[in-house]
């Protein structure tokens, strides 16, 4: 079977086999005591098996050995199913971790000394602060920062993205990750971590679940379920002397069965799997969560802080229009602008060529043999082309182009300043174009909003999440982009400390705040936010400050992260509702069965019409066991999330999982009762 088809499966054959083995290994009381509810079921199981082996204990008559043994088997299977659910969740994480481990090779590193001499050493011997040389074809042995050189790095082993990423000294793209590969040129890297503590090592531990800690919500729910368990334990324990006083004979095995049916075993068996699966779903989106708490917090996010550049916009100002001055044909302006950009490899230059093509105007260098490209310089603030016949075509800052035209004896169009000011007011950048001493007009460059963001922000609004754009642009430009993108609010001329102030202001109002960032200047704000998502292409300090890292470096992916967080909370709440609701049906099966012989009037509560007290108890226990594996796919995949108000979401889940949790056991227990009644008659335990 292909790797692709294996990934498409809910669980692979290997995961299933390992989960079955782990289900038995987890029977160890040292592990079971971490889940008090299932540990109590295990103790009950052991007690019932002892009673079936030694029926005269506790004053027993020995008449119910087969009945006791069957109850013990059902309880044992219940525990195995709960362990199986947890093992499946862990198995999927370990499968992802094994894929990541393949990128870790015992590579060699080219260590540089103070004189620049190279020594070949094992990557495991590298220390924090070492300087290494990495050339084309070399694997990067550990995490670090580029301090010299520039190179293309293949990060597909970690991100799955085939396009190489350019890494260079300085800026926000100086961070490199161990396990990735340099595909061209060379770089010198300063190692920033010790072996075993790299980003890849942390990813493997987190994905495997080795460092997964229970979240506050999970702990709170666990405490609630434990409290309910203790209450029912007290009730069942006191029921034994009370029944003896009333001369109602209730066996120990029946009381254990009653306890297991009353306590929330379903959610108790699935709770750990739900938490592990939440981090697993985030990982499938190529996002590494540093803790389950981070994933859970995403579900409660009220405010989202987003950088403008690279998040909401592409970050490069691209050509949006050509605006000719009076007396100039627009096509002539486009042709002149196109000529200046044929050899311009900047994003702005390429965008001019693309926009001209969209307007059905194209050109080729073959038409201009001997032409020389004039690169942009800070001194001249212009770029362009010098043709073989001496014609000079330029584009650049308006002031520079006007001076250039004047120096050649040209006249300045009366409306050029108006055109330039118009573009500036729109929040764009004007590039003036001239051919020799004649000014043709203006190229309107704008920071383009990424497609689909308006719809994404609308979905966030439906979730009740406020979006705030932070940018260093002037208020006019910021307002234009904010309106076009559809964000709820914006902060212009924003400095790093301003981002922290915005986050603190929202938190002071009781809001849960999420933020994306990739630069060193974003690190303080990422640390302050409740959910900080750093880009893998960003700096080491940003990744260390955040509690999530996006391996694809796609800042807009925060929307999916929020939905996964909400899905985690909804799944846990929905299955808890289902677990408690289906106890209602079990009450109607077990309680009348226990007392119906001594108190015939309780027969009216046997609304399911179950065959006998014995089959009623066994049917309820069997249903209690098999519902756990039936719910594993829901626990793993999560309850489908739809953007809507919290009240509607609560009502929907109560109707589906609350009402469904009451109806399903009535049907299930009745069907099981019909199936096992003949078997019970055959065994003589009716």
XYZ file of N, CA and C in Angstrom, residues 237-424:
564
model
N -21.632 2.027 48.066
C -21.123 1.396 49.291
C -22.187 1.389 50.381
N -22.911 2.487 50.553
C -23.973 2.551 51.579
C -25.193 1.727 51.184
N -25.325 1.452 49.886
C -26.481 0.673 49.422
C -26.417 -0.775 49.917
N -25.202 -1.305 50.113
C -25.052 -2.701 50.535
C -25.646 -2.952 51.930
N -25.253 -2.168 52.963
C -25.874 -2.416 54.283
C -27.368 -2.081 54.296
N -27.761 -1.083 53.497
C -29.192 -0.727 53.447
C -30.012 -1.867 52.852
N -29.478 -2.507 51.799
C -30.213 -3.611 51.172
C -30.307 -4.810 52.114
N -29.230 -5.041 52.887
C -29.277 -6.130 53.862
C -30.326 -5.862 54.928
N -30.416 -4.605 55.347
C -31.414 -4.236 56.360
C -32.831 -4.448 55.826
N -33.029 -4.170 54.527
C -34.350 -4.339 53.902
C -34.563 -5.771 53.404
N -33.567 -6.667 53.699
C -33.634 -8.072 53.295
C -33.680 -8.234 51.761
N -32.971 -7.297 51.084
C -32.822 -7.406 49.626
C -31.415 -7.936 49.351
N -31.322 -9.096 48.718
C -30.027 -9.721 48.467
C -29.391 -9.164 47.189
N -28.341 -8.373 47.384
C -27.601 -7.813 46.237
C -26.176 -8.321 46.307
N -25.731 -8.992 45.258
C -24.363 -9.531 45.244
C -23.349 -8.412 45.041
N -22.113 -8.694 45.473
C -21.030 -7.716 45.311
C -20.812 -7.403 43.832
N -20.863 -8.433 42.987
C -20.662 -8.234 41.554
C -21.715 -7.306 40.974
N -22.958 -7.442 41.433
C -24.034 -6.572 40.952
C -23.800 -5.132 41.383
N -23.316 -4.954 42.618
C -23.017 -3.595 43.098
C -21.878 -2.965 42.294
N -20.868 -3.772 41.961
C -19.769 -3.265 41.124
C -20.306 -2.871 39.751
N -21.193 -3.711 39.201
C -21.799 -3.404 37.902
C -22.600 -2.103 37.974
N -23.346 -1.954 39.090
C -24.120 -0.722 39.289
C -23.203 0.493 39.322
N -22.087 0.388 40.059
C -21.145 1.505 40.173
C -20.575 1.881 38.811
N -20.151 0.878 38.043
C -19.552 1.133 36.734
C -20.563 1.779 35.790
N -21.828 1.370 35.898
C -22.862 1.964 35.049
C -23.202 3.387 35.463
N -23.070 3.683 36.774
C -23.431 5.018 37.267
C -22.335 6.050 37.004
N -21.070 5.653 37.214
C -19.989 6.624 37.049
C -19.757 6.896 35.553
N -19.199 8.079 35.215
C -19.030 8.452 33.786
C -17.848 7.730 33.137
N -17.982 6.417 32.967
C -16.876 5.633 32.392
C -16.621 5.981 30.929
N -17.670 6.343 30.184
C -17.497 6.618 28.746
C -16.532 7.767 28.523
N -16.820 8.908 29.141
C -15.932 10.058 28.955
C -14.618 9.840 29.694
N -14.658 9.086 30.799
C -13.431 8.765 31.522
C -12.464 7.987 30.655
N -13.009 7.093 29.816
C -12.168 6.303 28.928
C -11.686 7.067 27.716
N -12.380 8.162 27.354
C -12.049 8.898 26.125
C -11.344 10.228 26.374
N -11.343 10.697 27.623
C -10.858 12.045 27.919
C -9.412 12.248 27.489
N -8.552 11.299 27.818
C -7.142 11.427 27.453
C -6.966 11.401 25.938
N -7.723 10.524 25.261
C -7.625 10.415 23.802
C -8.035 11.717 23.121
N -9.070 12.389 23.662
C -9.533 13.657 23.076
C -8.427 14.700 23.138
N -7.736 14.791 24.300
C -6.661 15.766 24.455
C -5.500 15.500 23.524
N -5.092 14.225 23.421
C -3.980 13.868 22.527
C -4.357 14.150 21.077
N -5.614 13.803 20.722
C -6.065 13.988 19.341
C -6.106 15.466 18.956
N -6.361 16.356 19.927
C -6.390 17.794 19.644
C -5.048 18.274 19.124
N -3.965 17.865 19.789
C -2.629 18.238 19.333
C -2.300 17.541 18.021
N -2.826 16.325 17.856
C -2.608 15.577 16.612
C -3.223 16.309 15.427
N -4.433 16.865 15.605
C -5.093 17.573 14.503
C -4.337 18.843 14.135
N -3.785 19.540 15.127
C -2.986 20.732 14.850
C -1.753 20.358 14.039
N -1.127 19.227 14.396
C 0.071 18.774 13.691
C -0.233 18.467 12.234
N -1.426 17.967 11.950
C -1.801 17.658 10.569
C -1.840 18.916 9.702
N -2.018 20.087 10.329
C -1.989 21.354 9.604
C -0.573 21.921 9.556
N 0.434 21.069 9.890
C 1.836 21.489 9.888
C 2.096 22.594 10.911
N 1.415 22.485 12.044
C 1.633 23.414 13.146
C 2.021 22.598 14.366
N 3.097 23.008 15.038
C 3.527 22.321 16.247
C 3.098 23.153 17.451
N 2.256 22.551 18.293
C 1.814 23.222 19.519
C 2.770 22.838 20.639
N 3.273 23.820 21.352
C 4.217 23.552 22.425
C 3.528 22.995 23.675
N 2.196 23.051 23.700
C 1.447 22.476 24.817
C -0.001 22.310 24.411
N -0.694 21.391 25.100
C -2.126 21.225 24.869
C -2.886 22.462 25.297
N -2.339 23.177 26.278
C -2.987 24.404 26.762
C -3.109 25.424 25.641
N -2.078 25.485 24.785
C -2.107 26.441 23.672
C -3.234 26.116 22.706
N -3.410 24.823 22.395
C -4.478 24.414 21.482
C -5.834 24.747 22.089
N -5.966 24.450 23.375
C -7.238 24.684 24.055
C -7.567 26.168 24.121
N -6.530 26.977 24.385
C -6.740 28.423 24.472
C -7.254 28.985 23.157
N -6.851 28.360 22.042
C -7.329 28.805 20.728
C -8.849 28.746 20.640
N -9.431 27.784 21.320
C -10.880 27.643 21.277
C -11.614 28.759 21.982
N -10.893 29.513 22.833
C -11.524 30.598 23.592
C -11.104 31.978 23.107
N -10.374 32.040 21.971
C -9.845 33.321 21.484
C -10.982 34.300 21.173
N -10.843 35.531 21.674
C -11.821 36.600 21.416
C -11.273 37.658 20.469
N -9.942 37.860 20.538
C -9.308 38.918 19.744
C -8.081 38.351 19.041
N -7.917 38.726 17.784
C -6.779 38.248 17.013
C -5.977 39.445 16.507
N -4.692 39.482 16.882
C -3.786 40.548 16.444
C -2.984 40.027 15.255
N -3.016 40.761 14.148
C -2.315 40.308 12.947
C -1.407 41.399 12.406
N -0.178 41.004 12.042
C 0.696 41.915 11.303
C 0.083 42.178 9.943
N 0.324 43.367 9.392
C -0.173 43.628 8.040
C 0.731 42.958 7.004
N 2.019 43.306 7.065
C 2.956 42.839 6.041
C 3.224 41.348 6.173
N 2.955 40.606 5.108
C 3.203 39.179 5.094
C 2.063 38.350 5.655
N 1.154 39.002 6.373
C 0.013 38.285 6.956
C -1.256 38.627 6.196
N -1.589 39.924 6.222
C -2.784 40.377 5.516
C -2.451 40.716 4.064
N -1.266 41.258 3.863
C -0.830 41.598 2.498
C 0.361 40.734 2.110
N 0.706 40.744 0.834
C 1.839 39.952 0.363
C 3.168 40.506 0.864
N 3.171 41.761 1.277
C 4.402 42.354 1.795
C 5.180 43.125 0.746
N 4.953 42.828 -0.508
C 5.598 43.564 -1.600
C 4.551 44.421 -2.304
N 4.910 45.666 -2.560
C 3.983 46.552 -3.268
C 3.991 46.181 -4.746
N 2.820 45.845 -5.239
C 2.694 45.365 -6.614
C 1.908 46.357 -7.457
N 2.195 46.344 -8.763
C 1.529 47.271 -9.686
C 0.035 46.995 -9.731
N -0.765 48.052 -9.544
C -2.221 47.913 -9.552
C -2.861 48.682 -10.701
N -2.162 49.734 -11.202
C -2.754 50.530 -12.285
C -1.680 51.426 -12.905
N -1.982 51.908 -14.097
C -1.129 52.891 -14.784
C -1.969 54.148 -14.977
N -1.443 55.299 -14.508
C -2.208 56.548 -14.570
C -1.440 57.561 -15.422
N -1.873 57.779 -16.675
C -1.143 58.707 -17.554
C -1.442 60.169 -17.209
N -0.486 61.045 -17.510
C -0.743 62.479 -17.354
C -1.532 62.946 -18.573
N -2.048 64.163 -18.505
C -2.866 64.713 -19.592
C -2.047 64.769 -20.888
N -2.673 64.298 -21.971
C -2.035 64.339 -23.280
C -1.228 63.108 -23.622
N -1.163 62.141 -22.718
C -0.410 60.907 -22.978
C -1.387 59.736 -23.060
N -1.231 58.922 -24.090
C -2.061 57.731 -24.230
C -1.642 56.691 -23.183
N -2.623 56.043 -22.566
C -2.332 55.077 -21.505
C -1.470 53.927 -22.015
N -1.705 53.492 -23.260
C -0.913 52.393 -23.815
C 0.556 52.771 -23.934
N 0.813 54.057 -24.273
C 2.208 54.513 -24.369
C 2.882 54.476 -22.997
N 2.111 54.853 -21.951
C 2.643 54.797 -20.578
C 2.968 53.344 -20.206
N 2.053 52.423 -20.524
C 2.248 51.007 -20.175
C 3.479 50.452 -20.884
N 3.631 50.801 -22.172
C 4.786 50.305 -22.941
C 6.096 50.826 -22.352
N 6.109 52.096 -21.932
C 7.323 52.682 -21.343
C 7.627 52.028 -19.993
N 6.583 51.837 -19.166
C 6.763 51.203 -17.853
C 7.242 49.758 -18.024
N 6.677 49.071 -19.028
C 7.059 47.685 -19.295
C 8.531 47.599 -19.692
N 8.977 48.541 -20.517
C 10.362 48.553 -20.977
C 11.330 48.712 -19.801
N 10.981 49.543 -18.820
C 11.853 49.741 -17.644
C 11.905 48.497 -16.757
N 10.952 47.580 -16.936
C 10.799 46.451 -16.003
C 11.168 45.102 -16.594
N 11.552 45.058 -17.871
C 11.842 43.770 -18.504
C 12.972 43.025 -17.808
N 13.947 43.743 -17.270
C 15.067 43.115 -16.568
C 15.044 43.415 -15.069
N 13.950 43.979 -14.589
C 13.805 44.302 -13.164
C 13.285 43.055 -12.437
N 14.143 42.427 -11.633
C 13.766 41.176 -10.958
C 13.109 41.394 -9.603
N 12.910 42.651 -9.225
C 12.234 42.908 -7.948
C 10.751 42.558 -8.087
N 10.068 42.279 -6.970
C 8.629 41.993 -7.045
C 7.847 43.108 -7.728
N 8.277 44.379 -7.498
C 7.589 45.504 -8.127
C 7.754 45.456 -9.646
N 8.997 45.193 -10.085
C 9.257 45.136 -11.517
C 8.499 44.002 -12.187
N 8.509 42.838 -11.568
C 7.782 41.688 -12.133
C 6.289 41.965 -12.211
N 5.776 42.681 -11.197
C 4.335 42.956 -11.179
C 3.927 43.906 -12.293
N 4.838 44.820 -12.685
C 4.558 45.725 -13.803
C 4.403 44.918 -15.092
N 5.301 43.950 -15.303
C 5.240 43.089 -16.499
C 3.939 42.287 -16.500
N 3.576 41.734 -15.345
C 2.357 40.917 -15.239
C 1.105 41.753 -15.486
N 1.073 42.970 -14.916
C -0.107 43.828 -15.090
C -0.237 44.266 -16.548
N 0.886 44.575 -17.177
C 0.856 44.962 -18.595
C 0.322 43.804 -19.442
N 0.742 42.577 -19.135
C 0.268 41.404 -19.881
C -1.241 41.232 -19.722
N -1.748 41.503 -18.509
C -3.189 41.413 -18.278
C -3.948 42.431 -19.130
N -3.255 43.539 -19.456
C -3.858 44.578 -20.290
C -3.495 44.376 -21.767
N -3.026 43.150 -22.069
C -2.742 42.738 -23.453
C -1.599 43.511 -24.102
N -0.637 43.936 -23.284
C 0.550 44.607 -23.823
C 1.777 43.837 -23.367
N 2.525 43.328 -24.309
C 3.733 42.562 -24.000
C 4.905 43.100 -24.814
N 6.110 42.723 -24.394
C 7.317 43.164 -25.094
C 8.417 42.145 -24.824
N 9.514 42.252 -25.542
C 10.612 41.302 -25.378
C 11.941 42.009 -25.544
N 12.951 41.532 -24.842
C 14.296 42.101 -24.953
C 14.887 41.892 -26.341
N 14.355 40.892 -27.029
C 14.848 40.635 -28.392
C 14.611 41.825 -29.305
N 13.646 42.657 -28.906
C 13.343 43.843 -29.712
C 14.307 44.993 -29.439
N 15.187 44.803 -28.432
C 16.083 45.895 -28.045
C 17.513 45.358 -27.900
N 18.124 44.931 -28.984
C 19.505 44.423 -28.898
C 20.450 45.521 -28.428
N 21.349 45.140 -27.518
C 22.331 46.098 -27.022
C 21.819 46.989 -25.917
N 20.578 46.805 -25.475
C 20.030 47.634 -24.397
C 20.711 47.303 -23.075
N 20.853 48.312 -22.223
C 21.521 48.138 -20.929
C 20.539 48.472 -19.804
N 20.421 47.553 -18.861
C 19.516 47.769 -17.726
C 20.213 48.622 -16.670
N 19.529 49.633 -16.182
C 20.049 50.518 -15.137
C 19.358 50.148 -13.819
N 20.129 49.554 -12.886
C 19.541 49.118 -11.618
C 19.226 50.304 -10.721
N 18.286 50.072 -9.832
C 17.895 51.110 -8.862
C 19.052 51.369 -7.905
N 19.271 52.633 -7.621
C 20.273 53.027 -6.639
C 19.661 54.033 -5.684
N 20.105 53.964 -4.433
C 19.552 54.862 -3.418
C 19.861 56.322 -3.756
N 20.994 56.536 -4.446
C 21.377 57.910 -4.770
C 20.472 58.501 -5.860
N 20.194 57.700 -6.892
C 19.404 58.220 -8.015
C 17.905 58.036 -7.812
N 17.504 57.036 -6.994
C 16.098 56.703 -6.728
C 15.342 56.382 -8.020
N 16.075 55.817 -8.986
C 15.466 55.458 -10.268
C 16.082 54.167 -10.787
N 15.347 53.521 -11.707
C 15.892 52.401 -12.470
C 15.324 52.515 -13.877
N 15.843 51.715 -14.812
C 15.301 51.813 -16.165
C 16.155 51.118 -17.199
N 16.104 51.634 -18.410
C 16.784 50.998 -19.535
C 17.395 52.068 -20.447
N 18.655 51.849 -20.856
C 19.310 52.681 -21.869
C 19.364 51.870 -23.162
N 18.643 52.367 -24.200
C 18.594 51.639 -25.463
C 19.844 51.935 -26.295
N 20.075 51.096 -27.292
C 21.280 51.211 -28.119
C 21.318 52.537 -28.876
N 20.121 53.070 -29.213
C 20.091 54.337 -29.959
C 20.228 55.551 -29.052
N 20.456 55.316 -27.727
C 20.674 56.413 -26.804
C 19.442 56.829 -26.028
N 18.287 56.270 -26.365
C 17.057 56.611 -25.641
C 17.135 56.082 -24.210
N 16.770 56.962 -23.265
C 16.782 56.586 -21.848
C 15.350 56.571 -21.309
N 14.982 55.436 -20.720
C 13.645 55.272 -20.132
C 13.818 55.017 -18.643
N 13.108 55.780 -17.816
C 13.288 55.679 -16.365
C 11.947 55.584 -15.631
N 12.015 54.927 -14.458
C 10.896 54.939 -13.506
C 11.506 55.104 -12.122
N 10.775 55.782 -11.249
C 11.303 55.983 -9.902
C 10.494 56.999 -9.130
N 11.116 57.509 -8.066
C 10.448 58.506 -7.235
C 10.130 59.736 -8.066
N 8.985 60.331 -7.793
C 8.519 61.457 -8.610
C 9.539 62.592 -8.649
N 10.100 62.931 -7.487
C 11.046 64.048 -7.426
C 12.291 63.760 -8.271
N 12.766 62.507 -8.222
C 13.972 62.139 -8.973
C 13.708 62.158 -10.472
N 12.556 61.634 -10.898
C 12.232 61.587 -12.327
C 12.018 62.999 -12.865
N 11.391 63.849 -12.076
C 11.180 65.242 -12.523
C 12.524 65.950 -12.713
N 13.457 65.725 -11.788
C 14.789 66.328 -11.918
C 15.497 65.805 -13.162
N 15.328 64.491 -13.428
C 15.946 63.867 -14.598
C 15.398 64.490 -15.881
N 14.066 64.668 -15.946
C 13.437 65.257 -17.133
C 13.863 66.711 -17.314
N 13.937 67.444 -16.201
C 14.358 68.847 -16.253
C 15.787 68.975 -16.777
N 16.659 68.074 -16.315
C 18.074 68.139 -16.716
C 18.243 67.932 -18.213
N 17.216 67.303 -18.853
C 17.257 67.074 -20.296
C 16.433 68.115 -21.050
N 15.993 69.160 -20.330
C 15.262 70.250 -20.963
C 13.783 70.004 -21.125
N 13.222 69.059 -20.428
C 11.807 68.740 -20.560
C 10.926 69.607 -19.687
N 9.643 69.637 -20.026
C 8.664 70.364 -19.221
C 7.957 69.391 -18.280
N 7.614 69.888 -17.100
C 6.935 69.057 -16.093
C 5.419 69.202 -16.282
N 4.706 68.100 -16.520
C 3.239 68.179 -16.690
C 2.579 68.814 -15.473
N 1.568 69.624 -15.743
C 0.902 70.336 -14.647
C 0.193 69.393 -13.680
N -0.271 68.266 -14.198
C -1.074 67.383 -13.339
C -0.287 66.225 -12.728
N 1.056 66.200 -12.894
C 1.820 65.067 -12.361
C 1.770 65.019 -10.842
N 1.874 66.197 -10.191
C 1.826 66.216 -8.719
C 0.464 65.753 -8.210
N -0.573 66.118 -8.941
C -1.930 65.697 -8.562
C -2.062 64.171 -8.643
N -1.498 63.587 -9.717
C -1.566 62.122 -9.885
C -0.791 61.419 -8.766
N 0.383 61.952 -8.448
C 1.224 61.366 -7.398
C 0.520 61.445 -6.045
N -0.074 62.604 -5.753
C -0.771 62.793 -4.477
C -1.992 61.877 -4.382
N -2.669 61.677 -5.502
C -3.851 60.805 -5.530
C -3.481 59.365 -5.135
N -2.372 58.871 -5.705
C -1.915 57.515 -5.377
C -1.513 57.427 -3.912
N -0.835 58.459 -3.405
C -0.396 58.466 -2.004
C -1.584 58.431 -1.056
